[in-house]
Structure formats: structure tokens, C-alpha cells
PDB file of C-alpha atoms in Angstrom:
ATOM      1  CA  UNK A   1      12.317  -3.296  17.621  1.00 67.00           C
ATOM      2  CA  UNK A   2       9.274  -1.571  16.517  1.00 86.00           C
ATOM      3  CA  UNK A   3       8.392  -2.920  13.031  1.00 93.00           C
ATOM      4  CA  UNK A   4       4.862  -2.786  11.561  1.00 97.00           C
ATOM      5  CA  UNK A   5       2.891  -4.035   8.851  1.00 98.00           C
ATOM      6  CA  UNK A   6       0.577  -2.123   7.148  1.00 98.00           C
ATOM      7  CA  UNK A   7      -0.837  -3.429   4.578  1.00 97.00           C
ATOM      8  CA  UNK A   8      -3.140  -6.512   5.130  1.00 97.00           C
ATOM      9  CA  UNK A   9      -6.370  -7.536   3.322  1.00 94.00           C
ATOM     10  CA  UNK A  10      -9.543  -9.727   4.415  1.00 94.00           C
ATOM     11  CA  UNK A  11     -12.088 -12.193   2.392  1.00 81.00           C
ATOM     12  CA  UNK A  12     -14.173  -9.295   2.285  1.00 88.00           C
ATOM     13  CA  UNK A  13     -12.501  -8.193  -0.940  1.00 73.00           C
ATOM     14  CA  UNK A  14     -13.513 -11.489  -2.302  1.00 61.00           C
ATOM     15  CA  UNK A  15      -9.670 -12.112  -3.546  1.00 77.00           C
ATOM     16  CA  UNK A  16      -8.376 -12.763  -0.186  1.00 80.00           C
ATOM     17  CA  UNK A  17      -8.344 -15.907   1.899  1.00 90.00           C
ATOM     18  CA  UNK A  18      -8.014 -16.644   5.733  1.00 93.00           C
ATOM     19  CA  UNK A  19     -10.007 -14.647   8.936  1.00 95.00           C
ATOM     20  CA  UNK A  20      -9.166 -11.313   9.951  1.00 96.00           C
ATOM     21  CA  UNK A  21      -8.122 -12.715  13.399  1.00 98.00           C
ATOM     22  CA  UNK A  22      -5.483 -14.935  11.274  1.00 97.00           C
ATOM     23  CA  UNK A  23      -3.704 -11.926  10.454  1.00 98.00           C
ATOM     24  CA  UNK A  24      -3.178 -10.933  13.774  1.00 98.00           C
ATOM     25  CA  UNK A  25      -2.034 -13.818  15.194  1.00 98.00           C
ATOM     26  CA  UNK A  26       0.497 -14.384  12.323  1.00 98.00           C
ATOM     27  CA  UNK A  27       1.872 -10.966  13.113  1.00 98.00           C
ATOM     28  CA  UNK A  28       1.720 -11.476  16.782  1.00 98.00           C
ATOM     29  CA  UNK A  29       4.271 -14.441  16.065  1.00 97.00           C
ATOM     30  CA  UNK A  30       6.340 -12.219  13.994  1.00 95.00           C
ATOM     31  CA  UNK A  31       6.622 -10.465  16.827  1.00 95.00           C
ATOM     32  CA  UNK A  32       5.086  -7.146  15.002  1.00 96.00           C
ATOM     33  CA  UNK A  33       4.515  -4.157  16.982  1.00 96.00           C
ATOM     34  CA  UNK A  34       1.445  -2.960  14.566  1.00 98.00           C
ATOM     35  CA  UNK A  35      -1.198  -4.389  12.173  1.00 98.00           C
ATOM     36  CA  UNK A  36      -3.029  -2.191   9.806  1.00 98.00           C
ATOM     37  CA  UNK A  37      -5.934  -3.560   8.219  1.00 98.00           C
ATOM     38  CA  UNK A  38      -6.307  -1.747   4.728  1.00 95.00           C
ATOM     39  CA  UNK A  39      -8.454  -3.436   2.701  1.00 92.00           C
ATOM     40  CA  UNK A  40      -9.867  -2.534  -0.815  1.00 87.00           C
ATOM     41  CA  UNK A  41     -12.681   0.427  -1.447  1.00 90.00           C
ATOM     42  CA  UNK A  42     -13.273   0.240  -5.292  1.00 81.00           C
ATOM     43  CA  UNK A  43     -16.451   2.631  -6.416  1.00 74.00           C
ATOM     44  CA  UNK A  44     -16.085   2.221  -9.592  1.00 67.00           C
ATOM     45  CA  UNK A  45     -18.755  -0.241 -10.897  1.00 63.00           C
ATOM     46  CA  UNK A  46     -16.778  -1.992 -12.956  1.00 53.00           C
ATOM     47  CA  UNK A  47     -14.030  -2.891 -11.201  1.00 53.00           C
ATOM     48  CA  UNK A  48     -15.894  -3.528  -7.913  1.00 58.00           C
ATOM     49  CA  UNK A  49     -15.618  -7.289  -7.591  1.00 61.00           C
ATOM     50  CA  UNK A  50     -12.642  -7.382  -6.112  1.00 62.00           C
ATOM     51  CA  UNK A  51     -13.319  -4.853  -2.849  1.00 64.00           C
ATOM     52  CA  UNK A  52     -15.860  -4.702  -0.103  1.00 81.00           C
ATOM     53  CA  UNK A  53     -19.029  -2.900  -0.537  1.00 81.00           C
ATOM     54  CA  UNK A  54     -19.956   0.578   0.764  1.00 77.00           C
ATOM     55  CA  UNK A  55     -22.446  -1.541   3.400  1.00 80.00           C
ATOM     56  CA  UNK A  56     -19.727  -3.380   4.654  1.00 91.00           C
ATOM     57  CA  UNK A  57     -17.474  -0.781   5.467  1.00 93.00           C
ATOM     58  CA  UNK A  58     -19.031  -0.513   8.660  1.00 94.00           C
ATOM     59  CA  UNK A  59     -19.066  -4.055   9.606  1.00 95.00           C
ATOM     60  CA  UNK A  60     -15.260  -4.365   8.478  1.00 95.00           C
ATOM     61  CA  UNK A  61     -14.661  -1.344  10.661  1.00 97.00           C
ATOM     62  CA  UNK A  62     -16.718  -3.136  13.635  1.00 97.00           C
ATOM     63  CA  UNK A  63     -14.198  -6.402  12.868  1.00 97.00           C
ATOM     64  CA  UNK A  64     -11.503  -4.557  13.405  1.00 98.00           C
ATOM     65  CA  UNK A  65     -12.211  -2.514  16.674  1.00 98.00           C
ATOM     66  CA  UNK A  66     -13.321  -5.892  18.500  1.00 98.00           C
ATOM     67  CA  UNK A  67      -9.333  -7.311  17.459  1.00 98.00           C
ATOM     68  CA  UNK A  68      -8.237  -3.719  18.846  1.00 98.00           C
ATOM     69  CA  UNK A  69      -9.612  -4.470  22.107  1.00 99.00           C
ATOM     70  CA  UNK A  70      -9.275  -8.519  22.273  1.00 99.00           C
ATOM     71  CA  UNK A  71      -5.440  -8.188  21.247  1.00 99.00           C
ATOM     72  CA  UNK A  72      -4.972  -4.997  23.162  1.00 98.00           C
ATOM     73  CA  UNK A  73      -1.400  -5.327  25.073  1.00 97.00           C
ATOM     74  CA  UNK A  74       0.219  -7.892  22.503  1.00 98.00           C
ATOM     75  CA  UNK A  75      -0.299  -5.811  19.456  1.00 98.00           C
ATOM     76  CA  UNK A  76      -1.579  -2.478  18.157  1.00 98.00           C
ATOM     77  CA  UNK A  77      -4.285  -3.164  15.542  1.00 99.00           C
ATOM     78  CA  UNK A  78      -5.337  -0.005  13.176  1.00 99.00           C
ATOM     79  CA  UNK A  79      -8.375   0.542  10.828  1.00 98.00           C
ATOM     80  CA  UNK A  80      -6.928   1.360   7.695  1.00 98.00           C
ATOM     81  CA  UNK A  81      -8.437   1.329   3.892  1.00 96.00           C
ATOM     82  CA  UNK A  82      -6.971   0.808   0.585  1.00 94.00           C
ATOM     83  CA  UNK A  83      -8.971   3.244  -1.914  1.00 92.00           C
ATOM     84  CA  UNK A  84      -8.766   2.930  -5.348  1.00 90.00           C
ATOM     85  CA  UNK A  85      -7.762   5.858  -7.702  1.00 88.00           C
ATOM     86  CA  UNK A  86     -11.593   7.156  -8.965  1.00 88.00           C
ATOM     87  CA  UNK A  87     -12.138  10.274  -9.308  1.00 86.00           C
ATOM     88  CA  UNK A  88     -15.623  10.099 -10.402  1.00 85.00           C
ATOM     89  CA  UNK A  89     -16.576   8.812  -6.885  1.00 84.00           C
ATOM     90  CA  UNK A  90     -14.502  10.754  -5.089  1.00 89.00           C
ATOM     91  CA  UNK A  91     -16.788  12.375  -2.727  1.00 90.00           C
ATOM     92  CA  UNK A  92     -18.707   8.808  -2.577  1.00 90.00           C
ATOM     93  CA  UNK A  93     -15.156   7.786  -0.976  1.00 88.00           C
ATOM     94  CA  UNK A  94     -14.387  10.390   1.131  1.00 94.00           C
ATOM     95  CA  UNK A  95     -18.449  10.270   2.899  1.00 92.00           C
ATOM     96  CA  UNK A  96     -17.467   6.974   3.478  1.00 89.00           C
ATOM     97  CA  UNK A  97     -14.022   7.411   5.488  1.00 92.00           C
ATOM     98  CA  UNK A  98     -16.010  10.744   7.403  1.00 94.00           C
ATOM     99  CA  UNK A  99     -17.985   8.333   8.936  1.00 94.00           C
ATOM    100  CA  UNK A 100     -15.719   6.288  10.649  1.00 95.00           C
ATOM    101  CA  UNK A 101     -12.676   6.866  12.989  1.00 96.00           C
ATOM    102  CA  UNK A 102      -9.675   4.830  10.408  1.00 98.00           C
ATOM    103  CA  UNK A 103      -5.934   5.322  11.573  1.00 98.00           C
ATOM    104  CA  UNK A 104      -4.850   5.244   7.897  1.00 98.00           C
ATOM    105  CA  UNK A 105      -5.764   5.848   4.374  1.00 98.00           C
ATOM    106  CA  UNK A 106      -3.805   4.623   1.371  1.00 97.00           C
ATOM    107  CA  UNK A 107      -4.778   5.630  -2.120  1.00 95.00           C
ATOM    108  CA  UNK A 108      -3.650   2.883  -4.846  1.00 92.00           C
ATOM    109  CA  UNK A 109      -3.700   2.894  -8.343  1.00 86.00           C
ATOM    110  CA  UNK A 110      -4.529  -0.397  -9.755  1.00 81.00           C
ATOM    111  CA  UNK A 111      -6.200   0.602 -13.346  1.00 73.00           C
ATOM    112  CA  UNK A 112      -6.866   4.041 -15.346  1.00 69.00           C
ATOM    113  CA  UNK A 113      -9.007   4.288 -18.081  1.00 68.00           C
ATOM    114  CA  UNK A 114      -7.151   2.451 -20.734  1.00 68.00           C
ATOM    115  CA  UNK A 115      -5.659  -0.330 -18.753  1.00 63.00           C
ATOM    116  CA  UNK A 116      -5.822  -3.052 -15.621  1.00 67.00           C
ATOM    117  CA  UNK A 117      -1.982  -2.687 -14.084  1.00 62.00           C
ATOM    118  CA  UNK A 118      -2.550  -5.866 -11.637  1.00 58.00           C
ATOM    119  CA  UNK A 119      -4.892  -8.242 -13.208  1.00 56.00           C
ATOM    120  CA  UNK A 120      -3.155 -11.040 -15.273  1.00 59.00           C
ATOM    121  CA  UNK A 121      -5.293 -11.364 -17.615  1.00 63.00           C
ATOM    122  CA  UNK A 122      -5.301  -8.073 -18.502  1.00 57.00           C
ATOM    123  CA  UNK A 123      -1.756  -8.062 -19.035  1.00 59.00           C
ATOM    124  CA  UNK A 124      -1.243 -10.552 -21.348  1.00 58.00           C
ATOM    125  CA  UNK A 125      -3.878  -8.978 -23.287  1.00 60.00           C
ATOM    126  CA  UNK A 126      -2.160  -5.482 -23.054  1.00 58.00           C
ATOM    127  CA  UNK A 127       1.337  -6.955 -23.874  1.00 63.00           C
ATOM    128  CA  UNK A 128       1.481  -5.543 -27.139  1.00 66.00           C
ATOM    129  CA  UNK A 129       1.052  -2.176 -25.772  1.00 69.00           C
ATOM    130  CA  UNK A 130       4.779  -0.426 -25.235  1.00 60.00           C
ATOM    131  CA  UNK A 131       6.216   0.290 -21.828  1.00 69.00           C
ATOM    132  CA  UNK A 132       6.770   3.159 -22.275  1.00 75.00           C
ATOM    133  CA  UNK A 133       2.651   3.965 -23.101  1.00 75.00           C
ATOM    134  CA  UNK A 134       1.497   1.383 -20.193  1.00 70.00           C
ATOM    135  CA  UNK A 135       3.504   3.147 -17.604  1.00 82.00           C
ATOM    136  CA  UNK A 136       2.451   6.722 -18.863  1.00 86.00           C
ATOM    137  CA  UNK A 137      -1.122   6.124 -18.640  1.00 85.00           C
ATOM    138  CA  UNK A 138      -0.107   4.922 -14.942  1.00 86.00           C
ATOM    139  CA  UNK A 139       1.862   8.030 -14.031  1.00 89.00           C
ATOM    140  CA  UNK A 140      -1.404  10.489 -15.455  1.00 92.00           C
ATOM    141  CA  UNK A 141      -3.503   8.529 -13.495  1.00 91.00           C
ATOM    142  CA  UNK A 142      -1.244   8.738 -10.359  1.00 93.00           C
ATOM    143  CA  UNK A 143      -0.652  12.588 -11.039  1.00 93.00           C
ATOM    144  CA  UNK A 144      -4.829  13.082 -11.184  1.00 93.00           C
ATOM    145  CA  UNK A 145      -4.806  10.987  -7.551  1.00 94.00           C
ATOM    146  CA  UNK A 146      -2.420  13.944  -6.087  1.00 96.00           C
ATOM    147  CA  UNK A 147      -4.791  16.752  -7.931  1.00 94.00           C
ATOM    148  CA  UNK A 148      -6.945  16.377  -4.486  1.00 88.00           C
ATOM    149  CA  UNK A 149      -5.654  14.290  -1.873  1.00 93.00           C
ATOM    150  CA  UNK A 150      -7.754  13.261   0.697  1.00 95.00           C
ATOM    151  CA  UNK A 151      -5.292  10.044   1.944  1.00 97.00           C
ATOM    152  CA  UNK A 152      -1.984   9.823   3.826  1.00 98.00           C
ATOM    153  CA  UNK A 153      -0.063   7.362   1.865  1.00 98.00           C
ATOM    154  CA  UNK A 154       0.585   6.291  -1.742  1.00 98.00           C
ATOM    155  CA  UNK A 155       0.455   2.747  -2.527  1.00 95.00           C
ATOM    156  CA  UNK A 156       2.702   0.373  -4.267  1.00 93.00           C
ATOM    157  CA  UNK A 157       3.834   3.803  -6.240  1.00 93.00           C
ATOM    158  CA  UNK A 158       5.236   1.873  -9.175  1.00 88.00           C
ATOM    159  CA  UNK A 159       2.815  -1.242  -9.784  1.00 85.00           C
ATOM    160  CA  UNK A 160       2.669  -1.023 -13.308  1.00 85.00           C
ATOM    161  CA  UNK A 161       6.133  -3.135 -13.572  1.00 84.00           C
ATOM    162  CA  UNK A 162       4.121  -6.061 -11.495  1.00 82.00           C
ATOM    163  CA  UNK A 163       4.427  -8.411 -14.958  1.00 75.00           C
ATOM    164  CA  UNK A 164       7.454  -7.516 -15.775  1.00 69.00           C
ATOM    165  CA  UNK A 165       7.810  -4.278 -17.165  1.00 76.00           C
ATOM    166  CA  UNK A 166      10.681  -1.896 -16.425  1.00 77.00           C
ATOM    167  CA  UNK A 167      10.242   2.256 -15.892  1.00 76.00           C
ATOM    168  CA  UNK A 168      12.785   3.966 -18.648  1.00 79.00           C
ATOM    169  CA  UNK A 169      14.732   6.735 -17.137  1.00 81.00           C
ATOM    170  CA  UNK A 170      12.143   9.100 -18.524  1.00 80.00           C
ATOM    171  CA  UNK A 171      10.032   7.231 -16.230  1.00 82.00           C
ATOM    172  CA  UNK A 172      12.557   8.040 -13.698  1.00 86.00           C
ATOM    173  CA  UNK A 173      11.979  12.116 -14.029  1.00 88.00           C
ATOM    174  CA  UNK A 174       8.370  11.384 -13.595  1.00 91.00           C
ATOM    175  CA  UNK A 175       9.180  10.066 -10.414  1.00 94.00           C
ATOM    176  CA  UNK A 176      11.403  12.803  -9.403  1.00 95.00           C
ATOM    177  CA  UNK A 177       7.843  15.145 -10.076  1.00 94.00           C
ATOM    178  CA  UNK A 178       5.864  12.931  -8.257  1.00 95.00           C
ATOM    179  CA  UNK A 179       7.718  13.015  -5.098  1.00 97.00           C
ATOM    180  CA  UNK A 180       8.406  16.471  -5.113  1.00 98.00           C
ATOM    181  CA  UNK A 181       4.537  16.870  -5.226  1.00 98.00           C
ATOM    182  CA  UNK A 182       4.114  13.986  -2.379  1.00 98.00           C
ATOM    183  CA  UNK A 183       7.158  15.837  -0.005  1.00 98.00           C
ATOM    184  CA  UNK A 184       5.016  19.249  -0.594  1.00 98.00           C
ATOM    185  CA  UNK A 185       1.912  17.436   0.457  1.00 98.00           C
ATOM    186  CA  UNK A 186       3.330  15.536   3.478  1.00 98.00           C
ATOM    187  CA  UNK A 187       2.382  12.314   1.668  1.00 98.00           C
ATOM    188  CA  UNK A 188       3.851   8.977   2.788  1.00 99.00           C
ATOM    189  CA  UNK A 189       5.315   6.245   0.630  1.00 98.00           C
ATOM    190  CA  UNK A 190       4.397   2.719   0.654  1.00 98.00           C
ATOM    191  CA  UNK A 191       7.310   0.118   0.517  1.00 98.00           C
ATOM    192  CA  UNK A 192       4.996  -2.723  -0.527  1.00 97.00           C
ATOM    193  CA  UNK A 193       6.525  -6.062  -0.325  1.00 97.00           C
ATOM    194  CA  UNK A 194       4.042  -7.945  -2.521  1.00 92.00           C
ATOM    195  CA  UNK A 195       6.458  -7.454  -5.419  1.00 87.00           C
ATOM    196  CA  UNK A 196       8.846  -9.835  -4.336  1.00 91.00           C
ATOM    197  CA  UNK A 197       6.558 -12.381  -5.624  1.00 89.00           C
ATOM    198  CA  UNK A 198       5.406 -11.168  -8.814  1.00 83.00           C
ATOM    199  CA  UNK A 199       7.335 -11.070 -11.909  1.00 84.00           C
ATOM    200  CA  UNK A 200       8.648  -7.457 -10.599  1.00 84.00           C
ATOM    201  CA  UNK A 201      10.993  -9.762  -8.830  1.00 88.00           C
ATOM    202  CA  UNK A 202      11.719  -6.393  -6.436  1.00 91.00           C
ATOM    203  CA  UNK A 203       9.459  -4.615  -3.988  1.00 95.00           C
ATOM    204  CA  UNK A 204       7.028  -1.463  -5.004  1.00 94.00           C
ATOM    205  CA  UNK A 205       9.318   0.375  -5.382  1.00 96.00           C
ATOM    206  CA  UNK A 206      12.782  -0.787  -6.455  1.00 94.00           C
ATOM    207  CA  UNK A 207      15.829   0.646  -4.899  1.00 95.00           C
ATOM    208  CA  UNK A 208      16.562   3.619  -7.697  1.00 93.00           C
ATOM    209  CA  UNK A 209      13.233   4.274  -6.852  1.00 95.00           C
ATOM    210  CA  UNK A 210      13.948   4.264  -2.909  1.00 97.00           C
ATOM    211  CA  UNK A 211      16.816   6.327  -3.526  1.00 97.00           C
ATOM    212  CA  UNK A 212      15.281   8.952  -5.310  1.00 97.00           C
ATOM    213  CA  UNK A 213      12.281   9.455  -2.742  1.00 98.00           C
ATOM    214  CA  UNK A 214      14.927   9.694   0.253  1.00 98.00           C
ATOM    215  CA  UNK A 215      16.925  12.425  -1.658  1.00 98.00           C
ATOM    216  CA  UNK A 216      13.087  14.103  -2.279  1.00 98.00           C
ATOM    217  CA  UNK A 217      12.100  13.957   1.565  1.00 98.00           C
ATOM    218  CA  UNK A 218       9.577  11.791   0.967  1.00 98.00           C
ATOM    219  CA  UNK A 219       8.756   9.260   3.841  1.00 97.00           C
ATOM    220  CA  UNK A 220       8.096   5.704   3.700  1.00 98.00           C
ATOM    221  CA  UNK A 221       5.966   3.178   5.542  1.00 97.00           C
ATOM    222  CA  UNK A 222       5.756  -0.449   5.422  1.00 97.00           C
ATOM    223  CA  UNK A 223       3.436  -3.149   4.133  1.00 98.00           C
ATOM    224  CA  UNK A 224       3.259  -6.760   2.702  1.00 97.00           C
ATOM    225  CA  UNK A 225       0.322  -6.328   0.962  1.00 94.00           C
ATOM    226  CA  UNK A 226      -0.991  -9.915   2.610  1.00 97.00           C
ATOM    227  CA  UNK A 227      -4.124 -11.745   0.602  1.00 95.00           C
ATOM    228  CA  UNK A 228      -3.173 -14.802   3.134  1.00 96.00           C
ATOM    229  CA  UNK A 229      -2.102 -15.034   6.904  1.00 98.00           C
ATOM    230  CA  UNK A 230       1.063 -16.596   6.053  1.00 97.00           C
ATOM    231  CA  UNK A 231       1.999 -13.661   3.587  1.00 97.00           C
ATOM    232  CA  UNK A 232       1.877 -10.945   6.914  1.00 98.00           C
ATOM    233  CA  UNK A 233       5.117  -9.892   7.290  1.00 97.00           C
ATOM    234  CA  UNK A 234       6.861 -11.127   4.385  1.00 96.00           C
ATOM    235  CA  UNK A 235      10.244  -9.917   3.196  1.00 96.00           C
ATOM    236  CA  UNK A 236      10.470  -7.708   5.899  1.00 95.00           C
ATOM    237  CA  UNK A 237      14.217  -8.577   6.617  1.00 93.00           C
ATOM    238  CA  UNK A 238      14.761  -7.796   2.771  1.00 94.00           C
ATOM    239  CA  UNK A 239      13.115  -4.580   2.984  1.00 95.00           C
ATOM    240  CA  UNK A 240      14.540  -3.297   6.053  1.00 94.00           C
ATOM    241  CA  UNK A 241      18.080  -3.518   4.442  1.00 93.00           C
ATOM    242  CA  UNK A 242      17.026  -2.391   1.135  1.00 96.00           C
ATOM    243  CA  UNK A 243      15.549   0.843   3.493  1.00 96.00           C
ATOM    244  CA  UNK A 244      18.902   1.576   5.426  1.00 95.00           C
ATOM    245  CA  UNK A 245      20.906   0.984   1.988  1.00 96.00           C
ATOM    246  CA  UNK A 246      19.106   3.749   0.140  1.00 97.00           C
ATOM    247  CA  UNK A 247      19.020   6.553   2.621  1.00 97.00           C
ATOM    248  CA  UNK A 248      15.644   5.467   4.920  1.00 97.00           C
ATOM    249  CA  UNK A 249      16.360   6.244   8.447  1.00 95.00           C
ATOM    250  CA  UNK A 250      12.677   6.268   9.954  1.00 95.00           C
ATOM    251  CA  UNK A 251       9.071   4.131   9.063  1.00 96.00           C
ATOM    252  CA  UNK A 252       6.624   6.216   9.325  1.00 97.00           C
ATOM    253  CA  UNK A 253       3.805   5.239  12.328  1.00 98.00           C
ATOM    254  CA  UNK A 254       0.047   5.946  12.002  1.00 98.00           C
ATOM    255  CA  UNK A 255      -2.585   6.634  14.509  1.00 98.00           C
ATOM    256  CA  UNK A 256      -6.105   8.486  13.971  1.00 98.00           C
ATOM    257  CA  UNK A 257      -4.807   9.692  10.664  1.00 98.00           C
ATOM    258  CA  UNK A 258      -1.873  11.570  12.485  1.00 98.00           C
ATOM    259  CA  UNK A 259       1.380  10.264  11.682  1.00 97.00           C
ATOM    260  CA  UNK A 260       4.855  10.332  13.478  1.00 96.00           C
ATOM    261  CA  UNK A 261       8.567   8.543  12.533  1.00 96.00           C
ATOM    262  CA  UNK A 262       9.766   5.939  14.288  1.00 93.00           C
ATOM    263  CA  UNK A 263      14.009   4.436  13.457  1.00 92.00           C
ATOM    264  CA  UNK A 264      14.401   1.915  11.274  1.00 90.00           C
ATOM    265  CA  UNK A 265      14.908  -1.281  13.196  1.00 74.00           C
ATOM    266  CA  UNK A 266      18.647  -1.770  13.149  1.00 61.00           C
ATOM    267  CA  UNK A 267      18.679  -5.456  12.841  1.00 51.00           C
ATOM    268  CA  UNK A 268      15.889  -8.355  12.680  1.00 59.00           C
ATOM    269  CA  UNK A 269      15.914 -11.849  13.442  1.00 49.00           C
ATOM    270  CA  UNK A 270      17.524 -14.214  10.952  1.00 43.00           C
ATOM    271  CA  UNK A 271      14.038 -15.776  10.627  1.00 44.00           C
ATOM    272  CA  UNK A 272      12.753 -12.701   8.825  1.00 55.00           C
TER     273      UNK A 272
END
């Protein structure tokens, strides 16, 4: 069984608790194959509390090359960032990720211009604002992110239902467009499995979702999106299923930026 996580934060983005090496030892017990570090890279100045700095890139990159090496044999531990959707520091971003070797880059959207998709508190101020307008102003800002891609994987691609909300089936077609950009790309999907603990009550994304990015060609990878050691891994045996159900037959595997496929695991332990 070759399963992987790929999605795991640090304290370094100042919303996450427990040591890097935490991580890896929770996924070691798992009995993970891979760990992919990917925390947050937000530019934008205000919204930058919650992600590293641009001077500790380097030292977060230095973190996780030592666990590479201590850990080397027992698990396979990648450099990986999660950058924010910005395209006014675009080029600030991509200097960044030039000058260091990372295995994988996922590009998120977490806010546009109008609204905050993942903070709570902006949520239940923006609750009078229609679904249908709050996941529009997500979709443009997720179309802008493909304008010039300079990442390998889209995350969580349908956050904005995080409190609740559902996508309408015009929401749907926009979907259909967006993978059809992604497959001509040779962008990867995120199955983020944060979502089973939010209001979404499902993982990012659901399985109409799923279904529609298998019949599009569109690949998928897998993450939990962990803020806490314990979180590594979680929901995996939920996912997995959810994967084979709606078409999935490979996860997609990461190394140096390159990617390859890898079969779904066919079964997992009943602990998962």
C-alpha cells in the first residue's frame, strides 16, 4: 500500500500547532509511504498573518531536508508549499520557489477581493451575501489562478462551501470549465480531507465534484490538510472509497516537481 499525505502545515504559519518532526512520526505510525510538507506562502500584506514569511522560507526548507535525511528509509518526506492565489505578487512568489529545490507546489484560494472563504469570522459577517455571488467571486478568482500557472496542483478546489454553503448546478458547469482548463494544463487535483470537519460535512471536493473531474481527466492527489499531528492522515479510509466510487484509479506521486501515478490502494486497515 502506497498511500501519501500531502498536505501538512507547521507553527510557522502561526495557525498551526505541534513540531514539524510530530508530523512525521504520526504518519510514520499510519504507516504512510509519503509526507509533504506544504505550508502557507501568503504575499499579500493583508492577509499575511496566517503564513510564514519570505525569510523563513529558507529555514522551513532547511527543517524539512534534515527530516528527509533523519527519517530516510521509514518514510519519504517532500518540500512542498501552499501559495495563496495573488496575483499582484506573483513574481514575488515564484523568486521565492526558484530558489529552492520543493517537490510540490499547490496554489489555494482562500480569499479574492471581496471576500475571506475560510475565516469564520468572515463568514458570519458575509452570510447575507447569496451563494450563488460568494461562490462566483470564488470561481473568478480560481479562473485568474489558471491565467498563469506556475504550480502543480489545485487546492481544496471548492472551499467556498467550508460554512456551509452548497455550489448550484450552475456552479457545477463552472466546474466542468475549470477542469477542462486543469486536464489541458496537466494540473493535479487536491482531495483535501479537512472538510470532513467543517460544516462542509464532505471533503474538498464532494463526490459530484469527484465524478466530474474523473470524466474530465483530471488527476487527483491526496491531503489532510493537518494544523495538528493528530489530524495527519485523517479520513483517509473515507477518501480512498469515495476515490474508487467515483472513477479514481491512480493518486498522483510528486518528486522534484515531476509527477507520476501510482493505484489507488485497494483496501486500508480498519483503523483508518
Amino acid at each position: 500500500m502506497h498511500l501519501v499525505d500531502y498536505h501538512v502545515h507547521t507553527s510557522l504559519c502561526n495557525h498551526a500547532e505541534g513540531g514539524m518532526e510530530a508530523y512525521v512520526r504520526r504518519a510514520v505510525e499510519l504507516g504512510l509511504a509519503e509526507i509533504a510538507f506544504l505550508d502557507h506562502l501568503t504575499l499579500r500584506e493583508s492577509d499575511h498573518a496566517n503564513s510564514m514569511s519570505e525569510m523563513e522560507v529558507g529555514l522551513y526548507h532547511a527543517a524539512i531536508m534534515r527530516l528527509k535525511r533523519k527519517y530516510a528509509g521509514r518514510i519519504i518526506v517532500l518540500a512542498g508549499l501552499e501559495v495563496d492565489h495573488d496575483p499582484e505578487n506573483r513574481a514575488r512568489a515564484i523568486g521565492l520557489l526558484e530558489r529552492f529545490s520543493f517537490d510540490i507546489i499547490t496554489a489555494s484560494v482562500h480569499f479574492s477581493d471581496d471576500y475571506n472563504f475560510v475565516s469564520r469570522r468572515a463568514a458570519r459577517k458575509g452570510m447575507e451575501v447569496p451563494d450563488e455571488a460568494w461562490a462566483d467571486s470564488y470561481f473568478d478568482s480560481l479562473g485568474q489562478m489558471l491565467d498563469e500557472p506556475f504550480f502543480d496542483v489545485v487546492g481544496h478546489v471548492d472551499v467556498f462551501k467550508k460554512f456551509g454553503r452548497k455550489p448550484t448546478p450552475a456552479h457545477l458547469d463552472r466546474f466542468r470549465d475549470l477542469f477542462r482548463r486543469m486536464a489541458g494544463l496537466g494540473l493535479v487535483m487536491e482531495l483535501n480531507t479537512s472538510g470532513f470537519d467543517h460544516q462542509a460535512c464532505e471533503p474538498y471536493p464532494g463526490r459530484a465534484v469527484l465524478e466530474m473531474a474523473a470524466q474530465e481527466g483530471v488527476a487527483v492527489t491526496l491531503g489532510s490538510d493537518a494544523h495538528a499531528p493528530h489530524e495527519v492522515g485523517r479520513h483517509f479510509g473515507a477518501a480512498v472509497r469515495l476515490l474508487a466510487e467515483t472513477g479514481h484509479k491512480n493518486l498522483v506521486l510528486f518528486r522534484g516537481r515531476k509527477k507520476r501515478l501510482a493505484p489507488l490502494p485497494a483496501c486500508l486497515e480498519e483503523a483508518w
